[in-house]
CSV table of C-alpha atoms and ligand atoms in Angstrom, one decimal:
chain,number,residue,atom,x,y,z
A,10,MET,CA,-22.2,-8.5,0.5
A,11,LYS,CA,-18.8,-9.7,-0.5
A,12,SER,CA,-17.3,-12.5,1.5
A,13,LEU,CA,-14.2,-14.7,1.5
A,14,ALA,CA,-16.3,-17.7,0.6
A,15,GLU,CA,-16.8,-16.3,-2.8
A,16,LEU,CA,-13.1,-16.4,-3.4
A,17,ALA,CA,-13.2,-20.2,-3.9
A,18,ALA,CA,-15.3,-19.5,-7.0
A,19,LEU,CA,-12.8,-16.9,-8.3
A,20,ARG,CA,-10.0,-19.3,-7.8
A,21,GLN,CA,-11.0,-21.2,-11.0
A,22,LYS,CA,-11.1,-18.0,-13.0
A,23,SER,CA,-7.6,-17.2,-11.8
A,24,LEU,CA,-6.4,-20.7,-12.6
A,25,ASP,CA,-7.8,-20.6,-16.1
A,26,LYS,CA,-5.9,-17.3,-16.6
A,27,LEU,CA,-2.7,-18.8,-15.2
A,28,ASN,CA,-3.0,-21.8,-17.4
A,29,MET,CA,-3.2,-19.5,-20.5
A,30,ARG,CA,0.3,-18.3,-19.5
A,31,ASN,CA,3.1,-19.5,-21.7
A,32,GLU,CA,5.2,-21.5,-19.4
A,33,ASP,CA,8.4,-20.5,-21.2
A,34,SER,CA,7.8,-16.8,-21.3
A,35,GLU,CA,9.7,-14.7,-18.8
A,36,ARG,CA,7.7,-12.1,-17.0
A,37,GLN,CA,8.0,-8.3,-17.4
A,38,ARG,CA,8.1,-6.6,-14.1
A,39,ILE,CA,6.7,-3.2,-13.0
A,40,VAL,CA,8.2,-1.9,-9.8
A,41,VAL,CA,6.7,1.2,-8.1
A,42,GLY,CA,8.7,3.2,-5.5
A,43,MET,CA,6.6,3.2,-2.3
A,44,ALA,CA,8.6,5.1,0.4
A,45,THR,CA,7.3,8.2,2.1
A,46,CYS,CA,8.3,10.6,-0.7
A,47,GLY,CA,6.8,8.3,-3.3
A,48,ILE,CA,3.5,7.8,-1.4
A,49,ALA,CA,3.2,11.5,-0.7
A,50,ALA,CA,3.7,12.2,-4.4
A,51,GLY,CA,1.0,9.8,-5.5
A,52,ALA,CA,2.7,6.4,-5.9
A,53,ARG,CA,-0.3,4.4,-4.6
A,54,PRO,CA,-2.8,5.4,-7.3
A,55,VAL,CA,-0.1,4.8,-9.9
A,56,MET,CA,0.4,1.2,-8.6
A,57,ASN,CA,-3.4,0.8,-8.4
A,58,THR,CA,-3.7,1.8,-12.0
A,59,PHE,CA,-1.0,-0.7,-13.1
A,60,VAL,CA,-2.8,-3.5,-11.3
A,61,GLU,CA,-6.2,-2.6,-12.7
A,62,GLU,CA,-4.9,-2.4,-16.3
A,63,VAL,CA,-3.0,-5.7,-15.9
A,64,ASN,CA,-6.3,-7.2,-14.7
A,65,LYS,CA,-8.5,-5.6,-17.4
A,66,ARG,CA,-6.1,-6.6,-20.2
A,67,ASN,CA,-5.5,-10.1,-18.9
A,68,LEU,CA,-1.7,-9.5,-19.0
A,69,THR,CA,-0.7,-12.8,-17.3
A,70,ASP,CA,3.0,-12.3,-18.0
A,71,VAL,CA,3.4,-9.0,-16.1
A,72,ALA,CA,4.2,-8.8,-12.4
A,73,VAL,CA,3.5,-5.5,-10.5
A,74,SER,CA,5.3,-4.9,-7.2
A,75,MET,CA,6.7,-2.2,-5.0
A,76,THR,CA,10.0,-1.2,-3.5
A,77,GLY,CA,11.3,1.3,-0.9
A,78,CYS,CA,13.0,4.6,-1.5
A,79,MET,CA,14.4,4.9,-5.1
A,80,GLY,CA,16.7,7.6,-3.8
A,81,MET,CA,15.4,10.6,-5.9
A,82,CYS,CA,12.5,12.2,-4.0
A,83,VAL,CA,12.0,15.1,-6.4
A,84,LEU,CA,11.3,12.7,-9.3
A,85,GLU,CA,8.7,10.6,-7.5
A,86,PRO,CA,6.4,8.8,-8.2
A,87,MET,CA,9.1,6.7,-9.9
A,88,VAL,CA,8.5,3.3,-11.6
A,89,ASP,CA,11.0,0.8,-13.0
A,90,VAL,CA,10.0,-1.5,-15.8
A,91,TYR,CA,12.1,-4.6,-16.4
A,92,ASP,CA,11.8,-6.3,-19.7
A,93,THR,CA,12.0,-10.1,-20.0
A,94,LYS,CA,15.8,-9.9,-20.2
A,95,GLY,CA,16.1,-7.8,-17.1
A,96,ASN,CA,16.8,-4.5,-18.8
A,97,LYS,CA,15.5,-1.6,-16.8
A,98,THR,CA,13.6,1.5,-17.9
A,99,THR,CA,13.0,4.2,-15.3
A,100,TYR,CA,9.9,6.4,-15.5
A,101,VAL,CA,9.6,9.6,-13.3
A,102,HIS,CA,6.8,11.9,-12.2
A,103,MET,CA,4.3,9.2,-12.9
A,104,ASN,CA,0.5,9.5,-12.5
A,105,PRO,CA,-2.4,7.2,-13.3
A,106,GLU,CA,-2.8,8.5,-16.9
A,107,LYS,CA,0.9,8.0,-17.6
A,108,ALA,CA,0.7,4.5,-16.1
A,109,LYS,CA,-2.1,3.6,-18.6
A,110,ARG,CA,0.2,4.8,-21.5
A,111,VAL,CA,3.1,2.8,-20.1
A,112,ILE,CA,0.9,-0.3,-20.1
A,113,ALA,CA,-0.4,0.3,-23.7
A,114,GLU,CA,2.8,1.4,-25.3
A,115,HIS,CA,5.6,-0.2,-23.4
A,116,ILE,CA,4.2,-3.4,-21.8
A,117,VAL,CA,1.8,-4.3,-24.6
A,118,ASN,CA,3.6,-2.9,-27.6
A,119,GLY,CA,7.2,-3.0,-26.5
A,120,GLN,CA,7.7,0.7,-27.2
A,121,PRO,CA,9.1,2.5,-24.1
A,122,VAL,CA,7.5,5.9,-23.6
A,123,THR,CA,10.5,8.2,-24.0
A,124,GLU,CA,8.8,11.3,-22.8
A,125,PHE,CA,8.2,9.9,-19.3
A,126,MET,CA,11.7,8.6,-18.9
A,127,ILE,CA,14.3,10.1,-16.6
A,128,THR,CA,16.6,12.6,-18.5
A,129,ALA,CA,20.4,12.7,-17.9
A,130,GLU,CA,20.0,16.2,-16.5
A,131,GLU,CA,17.3,15.0,-14.0
A,132,ALA,CA,19.5,12.1,-12.9
A,133,ASN,CA,22.4,14.5,-12.3
A,134,ASN,CA,20.4,17.0,-10.4
A,135,ALA,CA,18.5,14.6,-8.2
B,28,MET,CA,0.0,13.1,2.6
B,29,THR,CA,-3.6,14.0,1.6
B,30,ASP,CA,-5.4,11.3,3.6
B,31,LEU,CA,-4.9,8.9,6.5
B,32,SER,CA,-4.8,5.8,4.5
B,33,LEU,CA,-1.7,7.1,2.8
B,34,HIS,CA,0.0,7.5,6.2
B,35,LEU,CA,-1.0,3.9,7.0
B,36,MET,CA,0.6,2.8,3.8
B,37,ASP,CA,3.8,4.6,4.7
B,38,ILE,CA,3.8,3.2,8.3
B,39,MET,CA,3.2,-0.3,6.9
B,40,GLN,CA,6.3,0.1,4.7
B,41,ASN,CA,8.3,0.6,7.9
B,42,SER,CA,7.0,-2.7,9.2
B,43,LEU,CA,8.0,-4.4,6.0
B,44,THR,CA,11.4,-2.8,6.0
B,45,ALA,CA,11.8,-4.1,9.6
B,46,GLY,CA,11.4,-7.6,8.4
B,47,ALA,CA,7.9,-8.3,9.6
B,48,SER,CA,6.2,-11.5,8.5
B,49,CYS,CA,2.8,-10.2,9.8
B,50,VAL,CA,1.4,-6.7,9.7
B,51,GLU,CA,-1.9,-5.8,11.3
B,52,VAL,CA,-3.8,-2.6,10.6
B,53,GLY,CA,-6.7,-1.4,12.7
B,54,VAL,CA,-9.2,1.4,12.1
B,55,LYS,CA,-11.7,2.1,14.8
B,56,ALA,CA,-14.3,4.9,14.8
B,57,GLN,CA,-16.4,5.7,17.8
B,58,LYS,CA,-19.1,8.2,17.2
B,59,SER,CA,-20.1,8.7,20.9
B,60,THR,CA,-16.6,9.7,21.9
B,61,ASP,CA,-15.7,11.4,18.6
B,62,LEU,CA,-12.6,9.3,18.4
B,63,LEU,CA,-10.9,7.7,15.4
B,64,THR,CA,-8.0,5.3,16.2
B,65,LEU,CA,-5.6,4.0,13.7
B,66,TYR,CA,-2.8,1.5,14.4
B,67,VAL,CA,-0.2,-0.6,12.6
B,68,ARG,CA,1.3,-3.5,14.5
B,69,ASP,CA,4.1,-5.7,13.3
B,70,ASN,CA,6.3,-8.6,14.4
B,71,GLY,CA,9.4,-7.1,12.8
B,72,SER,CA,12.8,-6.3,14.4
B,73,GLY,CA,11.4,-3.7,16.8
B,74,MET,CA,13.3,-0.5,17.9
B,75,THR,CA,16.0,-0.1,20.5
B,76,GLU,CA,15.3,2.5,23.2
B,77,GLU,CA,17.7,4.8,21.5
B,78,THR,CA,15.9,4.6,18.1
B,79,LEU,CA,12.5,4.9,19.8
B,80,LYS,CA,13.6,8.1,21.6
B,81,ARG,CA,14.8,9.8,18.5
B,82,VAL,CA,12.2,8.5,16.1
B,83,SER,CA,9.8,11.4,16.2
B,84,ASP,CA,12.7,13.7,15.5
B,85,PRO,CA,12.5,14.4,11.7
B,86,PHE,CA,16.3,14.5,11.4
B,87,TYR,CA,16.8,10.9,12.7
B,88,THR,CA,16.8,7.8,10.5
B,89,THR,CA,18.8,4.6,10.4
B,90,ARG,CA,18.4,4.6,6.6
B,91,THR,CA,21.6,5.3,4.6
B,92,THR,CA,20.1,6.6,1.3
B,93,ARG,CA,18.8,9.8,2.7
B,94,LYS,CA,19.2,11.6,6.0
B,95,ALA,CA,15.8,12.5,7.5
B,96,GLY,CA,13.1,9.9,8.1
B,97,LEU,CA,9.8,11.6,7.6
B,98,GLY,CA,7.2,8.9,7.8
B,99,ILE,CA,6.7,8.8,11.6
B,100,PRO,CA,6.9,12.6,12.2
B,101,LEU,CA,4.3,13.2,9.5
B,102,PHE,CA,1.9,10.6,10.9
B,103,LYS,CA,2.4,12.0,14.4
B,104,ALA,CA,1.7,15.5,13.1
B,105,SER,CA,-1.5,14.3,11.4
B,106,ALA,CA,-2.8,13.2,14.8
B,107,GLU,CA,-1.7,16.1,16.9
B,108,MET,CA,-3.1,18.7,14.5
B,109,ALA,CA,-6.5,17.0,14.7
B,110,GLY,CA,-6.8,17.0,18.5
B,111,GLY,CA,-5.4,13.5,18.8
B,112,ASP,CA,-2.5,11.6,20.3
B,113,PHE,CA,0.3,9.5,19.0
B,114,ARG,CA,2.4,6.7,20.5
B,115,ILE,CA,4.8,3.9,19.6
B,116,GLU,CA,5.3,0.8,21.6
B,117,SER,CA,8.4,-1.1,20.4
B,118,ALA,CA,11.1,-3.3,21.7
B,119,PRO,CA,13.9,-5.3,20.0
B,120,GLY,CA,12.6,-8.8,19.1
B,121,LYS,CA,9.1,-7.8,20.2
B,122,GLY,CA,7.9,-5.9,17.1
B,123,THR,CA,6.3,-2.5,16.9
B,124,THR,CA,2.8,-0.9,17.3
B,125,VAL,CA,2.3,2.6,16.1
B,126,THR,CA,-1.0,4.2,17.1
B,127,ALA,CA,-2.5,7.6,16.2
B,128,THR,CA,-5.8,9.0,17.4
B,129,TYR,CA,-8.0,11.8,16.0
B,130,GLU,CA,-11.0,13.8,16.9
B,131,ILE,CA,-13.4,12.7,14.2
B,132,SER,CA,-15.1,16.1,14.0
B,133,ASN,CA,-11.9,18.2,14.1
B,134,ILE,CA,-11.7,20.3,11.0
B,135,ASP,CA,-8.0,19.5,10.7
B,136,ARG,CA,-8.6,15.8,10.6
B,137,LYS,CA,-7.7,14.4,7.2
B,138,PRO,CA,-10.2,12.1,5.5
B,139,LEU,CA,-9.6,8.4,6.0
B,140,GLY,CA,-9.1,7.7,2.2
B,141,SER,CA,-9.0,4.3,0.8
B,142,VAL,CA,-7.9,1.7,3.4
B,143,ALA,CA,-8.8,-0.9,0.7
B,144,ASP,CA,-6.2,0.5,-1.7
B,145,THR,CA,-3.6,0.6,1.0
B,146,VAL,CA,-4.1,-3.0,2.1
B,147,THR,CA,-4.5,-4.5,-1.3
B,148,MET,CA,-1.4,-2.7,-2.7
B,149,CYS,CA,0.6,-4.0,0.2
B,150,ILE,CA,-0.6,-7.6,-0.5
B,151,MET,CA,0.2,-7.1,-4.2
B,152,GLY,CA,3.7,-6.0,-3.4
B,153,HIS,CA,4.4,-8.5,-0.6
B,154,PRO,CA,2.5,-11.7,-1.4
B,155,GLY,CA,4.7,-13.7,1.1
B,156,ILE,CA,3.6,-11.5,4.1
B,157,GLU,CA,0.5,-12.0,6.2
B,158,PHE,CA,-1.7,-8.9,6.5
B,159,HIS,CA,-4.6,-8.5,8.9
B,160,LEU,CA,-7.1,-5.7,8.8
B,161,ILE,CA,-9.6,-4.8,11.5
B,162,LEU,CA,-12.3,-2.3,10.9
B,163,GLU,CA,-14.5,-1.4,13.8
B,164,ASN,CA,-17.3,0.9,14.9
B,165,GLU,CA,-19.2,0.8,18.2
B,166,GLU,CA,-21.6,-1.8,17.1
B,167,SER,CA,-19.7,-4.2,14.9
B,168,SER,CA,-16.4,-5.1,13.2
B,169,PHE,CA,-14.9,-6.7,10.2
B,170,VAL,CA,-11.7,-8.8,10.4
B,171,PHE,CA,-9.7,-9.7,7.4
B,172,ARG,CA,-6.7,-12.0,7.3
B,173,THR,CA,-4.6,-13.1,4.3
B,174,GLU,CA,-4.3,-16.5,5.9
B,175,GLU,CA,-8.0,-17.1,5.4
B,176,VAL,CA,-7.7,-15.9,1.8
B,177,ARG,CA,-5.0,-18.4,1.1
B,178,GLU,CA,-7.2,-21.2,2.5
B,179,GLN,CA,-9.9,-20.3,-0.1
B,180,ILE,CA,-7.7,-19.9,-3.1
B,181,GLY,CA,-5.2,-22.8,-2.6
B,182,ASP,CA,-2.5,-22.7,-5.3
B,183,VAL,CA,-3.5,-19.3,-6.7
B,184,PRO,CA,-1.2,-16.6,-5.4
B,185,VAL,CA,-2.8,-13.9,-3.2
B,186,ASN,CA,-1.4,-11.2,-5.5
B,187,ASP,CA,-3.3,-12.5,-8.5
B,188,PRO,CA,-4.9,-9.4,-10.0
B,189,VAL,CA,-8.4,-11.1,-10.0
B,190,ILE,CA,-8.1,-11.9,-6.3
B,191,ILE,CA,-6.7,-8.4,-5.5
B,192,GLY,CA,-9.6,-6.8,-7.3
B,193,TYR,CA,-12.2,-8.8,-5.3
B,194,LEU,CA,-10.5,-8.1,-2.0
B,195,LYS,CA,-10.4,-4.4,-2.8
B,196,GLU,CA,-14.2,-4.3,-3.4
B,197,MET,CA,-14.8,-6.3,-0.3
B,198,ILE,CA,-12.8,-3.9,2.0
B,199,GLU,CA,-14.4,-0.9,0.3
B,200,GLU,CA,-17.8,-2.3,1.0
B,201,GLN,CA,-17.0,-3.0,4.6
B,202,SER,CA,-15.5,0.5,5.1
B,203,ARG,CA,-18.8,2.0,3.8
B,204,ILE,CA,-20.9,-0.2,6.0
B,205,LEU,CA,-18.9,0.4,9.2
B,206,PHE,CA,-17.8,4.1,8.8
B,207,GLY,CA,-20.6,5.6,6.6
B,208,GLY,CA,-22.3,8.3,8.6
B,209,ILE,CA,-19.6,8.2,11.3
B,210,LEU,CA,-16.8,9.6,9.3
B,211,ASN,CA,-18.6,12.3,7.4
B,212,GLU,CA,-16.4,11.8,4.2
B,213,ILE,CA,-17.8,8.3,3.8
B,214,ILE,CA,-21.3,8.0,2.4
B,215,SER,CA,-23.0,4.8,3.5
C,324,LIG,N1,7.9,-0.8,12.4
C,324,LIG,C1,9.2,-0.5,12.6
C,324,LIG,N2,10.1,-1.5,13.1
C,324,LIG,C2,11.4,-1.2,13.4
C,324,LIG,N3,11.9,0.0,13.2
C,324,LIG,C3,11.1,1.0,12.7
C,324,LIG,C4,9.7,0.8,12.4
C,324,LIG,N4,9.2,2.0,12.0
C,324,LIG,C5,10.2,2.9,12.1
C,324,LIG,N5,11.4,2.3,12.5
C,324,LIG,C6,12.7,3.0,12.7
C,324,LIG,O1,12.4,4.4,12.7
C,324,LIG,C7,13.1,5.1,11.7
C,324,LIG,C8,12.3,6.3,11.3
C,324,LIG,O2,11.1,5.9,10.6
C,324,LIG,P1,10.4,6.9,9.5
C,324,LIG,O3,9.3,6.2,8.9
C,324,LIG,O4,10.1,8.2,10.2
C,324,LIG,O5,11.6,7.2,8.5
C,324,LIG,P2,12.2,6.2,7.4
C,324,LIG,O6,11.3,5.1,7.2
C,324,LIG,O7,13.6,6.0,7.8
C,324,LIG,O8,12.3,7.2,6.1
C,324,LIG,P3,11.0,7.6,5.3
C,324,LIG,O9,9.8,7.2,6.0
C,324,LIG,O10,11.1,9.1,5.2
C,324,LIG,O11,11.0,7.0,3.9
C,324,LIG,C9,13.3,4.1,10.6
C,324,LIG,O12,14.5,4.4,9.8
C,324,LIG,C10,13.6,2.8,11.5
C,324,LIG,O13,14.9,2.7,11.9
C,325,LIG,MG1,9.2,5.3,6.8
């Protein structure tokens, strides 16, 4: 049975990973919209997938977090990715499979996934 | 919302929006009385009497980005359609407790879903907030507090993905132990 006492042992594993981090490197940030409309549309499994992938791939310079309403319910689940300079890419209608591709293509390889991005038309209609 | 843990996630977001520094979630299943009780308690701003009165009206919200707040009305409906009750206790400066009950065997009761995912994703997104989780059946209970996690991990942040992964497995395991065979969707 899992218990909090075992966490002390995991602490070292986490510290080793943290130490691998390049002190100077800025973090990329993934922000998942988690208001009622986002949650109802499937935002939680999307966030879950991002966290699992970050863990699996040892991406120590990526932070995953959540925010409230992103203002465009029909486009949820929505995700903003901020690069190390703070530039934002908005992804819409996300799901766990798409989240895996955003990790592989955008976060790891630096190539935003154009087909999941919000279009000008969607932005105007929302 | 397809399951009750998603409603909990949503109600917890209200607590965080209300500036809570501590959010407690409770899930209690009683086989003998066929009663499932869920609650979210916070030490946030609380609601004025006026807000409280109007809060289960879907066309009322204090938010400015969109007109109708849906979170509370949807949670309330989930309970009432499954033979349960719903109540909010709240006062300015005193925080808020939102409670929903369900008949476990009611065919319109939604499955519990993953309380582990709900709680760990909230910790992930809000590492500075304390979260408590209490899972309970008639014989025993499981209590989880982020304060205790912090004691174990020291300088490692609680939203470290390794820590989050472990906490998730721990809560999933406890949910199976405590609710398996009581909530028929959970296999022990
Ligand atoms: N825990 C809380 N503490 C203080 N005020 C709250 C709390 N929960 C709800 N409220 C008040 O009740 C209102 C309605 O909540 P509800 O969840 O129904 O809608 P919302 O959060 O405004 O929008 P939505 O949930 O649709 O994204 C909120 O706008 C807020 O003013
Ligand atoms: Mg809400």
